[in-house]
CSV table of C-alpha atoms in Angstrom, one decimal:
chain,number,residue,atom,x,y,z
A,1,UNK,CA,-0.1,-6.5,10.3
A,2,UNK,CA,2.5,-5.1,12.7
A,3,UNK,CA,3.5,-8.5,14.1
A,4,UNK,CA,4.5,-9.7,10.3
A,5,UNK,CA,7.6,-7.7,10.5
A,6,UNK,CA,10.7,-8.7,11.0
A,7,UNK,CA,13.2,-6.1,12.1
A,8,UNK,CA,17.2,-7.5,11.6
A,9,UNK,CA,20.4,-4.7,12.4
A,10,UNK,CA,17.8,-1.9,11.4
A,11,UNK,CA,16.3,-3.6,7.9
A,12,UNK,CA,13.1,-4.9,8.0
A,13,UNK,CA,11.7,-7.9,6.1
A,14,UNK,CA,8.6,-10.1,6.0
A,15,UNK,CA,8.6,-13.8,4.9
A,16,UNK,CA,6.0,-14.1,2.2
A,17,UNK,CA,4.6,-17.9,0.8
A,18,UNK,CA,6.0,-18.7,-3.0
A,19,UNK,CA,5.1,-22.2,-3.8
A,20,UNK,CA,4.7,-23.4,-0.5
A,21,UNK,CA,7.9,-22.2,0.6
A,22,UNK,CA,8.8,-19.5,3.0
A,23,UNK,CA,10.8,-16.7,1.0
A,24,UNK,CA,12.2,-13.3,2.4
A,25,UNK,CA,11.2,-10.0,1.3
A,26,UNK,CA,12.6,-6.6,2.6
A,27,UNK,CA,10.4,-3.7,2.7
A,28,UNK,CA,9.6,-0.1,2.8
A,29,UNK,CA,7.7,1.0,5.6
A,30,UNK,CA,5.5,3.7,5.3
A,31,UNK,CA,2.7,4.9,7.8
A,32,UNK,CA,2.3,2.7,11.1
A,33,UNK,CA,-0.5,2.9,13.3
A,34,UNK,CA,-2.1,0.8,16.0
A,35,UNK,CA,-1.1,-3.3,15.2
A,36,UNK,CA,-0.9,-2.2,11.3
A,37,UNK,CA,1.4,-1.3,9.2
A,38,UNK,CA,2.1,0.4,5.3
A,39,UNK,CA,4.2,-1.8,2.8
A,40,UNK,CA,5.2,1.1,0.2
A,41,UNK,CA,8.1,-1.3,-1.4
A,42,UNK,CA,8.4,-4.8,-1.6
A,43,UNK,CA,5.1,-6.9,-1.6
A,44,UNK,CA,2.4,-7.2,-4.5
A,45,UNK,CA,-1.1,-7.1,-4.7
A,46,UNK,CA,-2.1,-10.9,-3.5
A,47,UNK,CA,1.0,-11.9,-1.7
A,48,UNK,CA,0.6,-14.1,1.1
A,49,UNK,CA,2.5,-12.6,4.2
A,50,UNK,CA,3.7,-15.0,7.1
A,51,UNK,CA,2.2,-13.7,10.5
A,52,UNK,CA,2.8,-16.3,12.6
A,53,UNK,CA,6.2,-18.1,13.1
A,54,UNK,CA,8.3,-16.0,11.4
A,55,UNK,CA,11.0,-15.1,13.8
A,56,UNK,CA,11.6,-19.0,13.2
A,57,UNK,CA,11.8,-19.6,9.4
A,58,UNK,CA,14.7,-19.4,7.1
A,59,UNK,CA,14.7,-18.1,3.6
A,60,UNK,CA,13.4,-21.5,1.7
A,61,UNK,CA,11.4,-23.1,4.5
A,62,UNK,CA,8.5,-25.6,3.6
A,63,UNK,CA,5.5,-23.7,5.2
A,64,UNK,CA,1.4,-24.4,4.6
A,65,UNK,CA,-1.3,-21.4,5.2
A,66,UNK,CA,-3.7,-22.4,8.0
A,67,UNK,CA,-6.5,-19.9,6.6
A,68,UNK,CA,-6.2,-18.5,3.0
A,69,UNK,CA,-6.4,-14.4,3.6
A,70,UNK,CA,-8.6,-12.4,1.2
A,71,UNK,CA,-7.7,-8.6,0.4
A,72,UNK,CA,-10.5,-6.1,1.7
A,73,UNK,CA,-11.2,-4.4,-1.1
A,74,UNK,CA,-12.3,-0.9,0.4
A,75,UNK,CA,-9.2,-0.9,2.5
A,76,UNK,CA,-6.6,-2.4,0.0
A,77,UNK,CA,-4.9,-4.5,3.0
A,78,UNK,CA,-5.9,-7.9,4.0
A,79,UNK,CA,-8.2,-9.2,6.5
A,80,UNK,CA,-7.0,-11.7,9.3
């Protein structure tokens, strides 16, 4: 989703969850359209991507997922 990405002096990032703990990724954008996005560089298949409360967190943060997000497997992108 759009609203996962954060955009900082013109590089753009998403926090992503690694063992429980809020950690900062920069990515490659690649098509946009409506309230999603493309990830061409910089996540993985499975990673958990922090779309709420982001503008908040620092790199290292203790966060918890309120609703584990499953990957739609005829779309490749997940499903909130």
């Amino acid at each position: 989703p759009r609203i996962a990405l954060i955009d900082s002096e013109g590089n753009r990032h998403v926090f992503v969850v690694v063992d429980g703990k809020a950690t900062r990724r920069s990515v490659v954008l690649g098509l946009a359209a409506n309230d999603r996005v493309q990830i061409l560089d910089g996540l993985a298949e499975g990673d958990q991507v922090v779309v709420v409360g982001q503008n908040a967190l620092l790199d290292g943060a203790v966060v918890q997922a309120l609703t584990p997000v499953a990957p739609d497997p005829k779309s490749g992108t997940a499903k909130l």
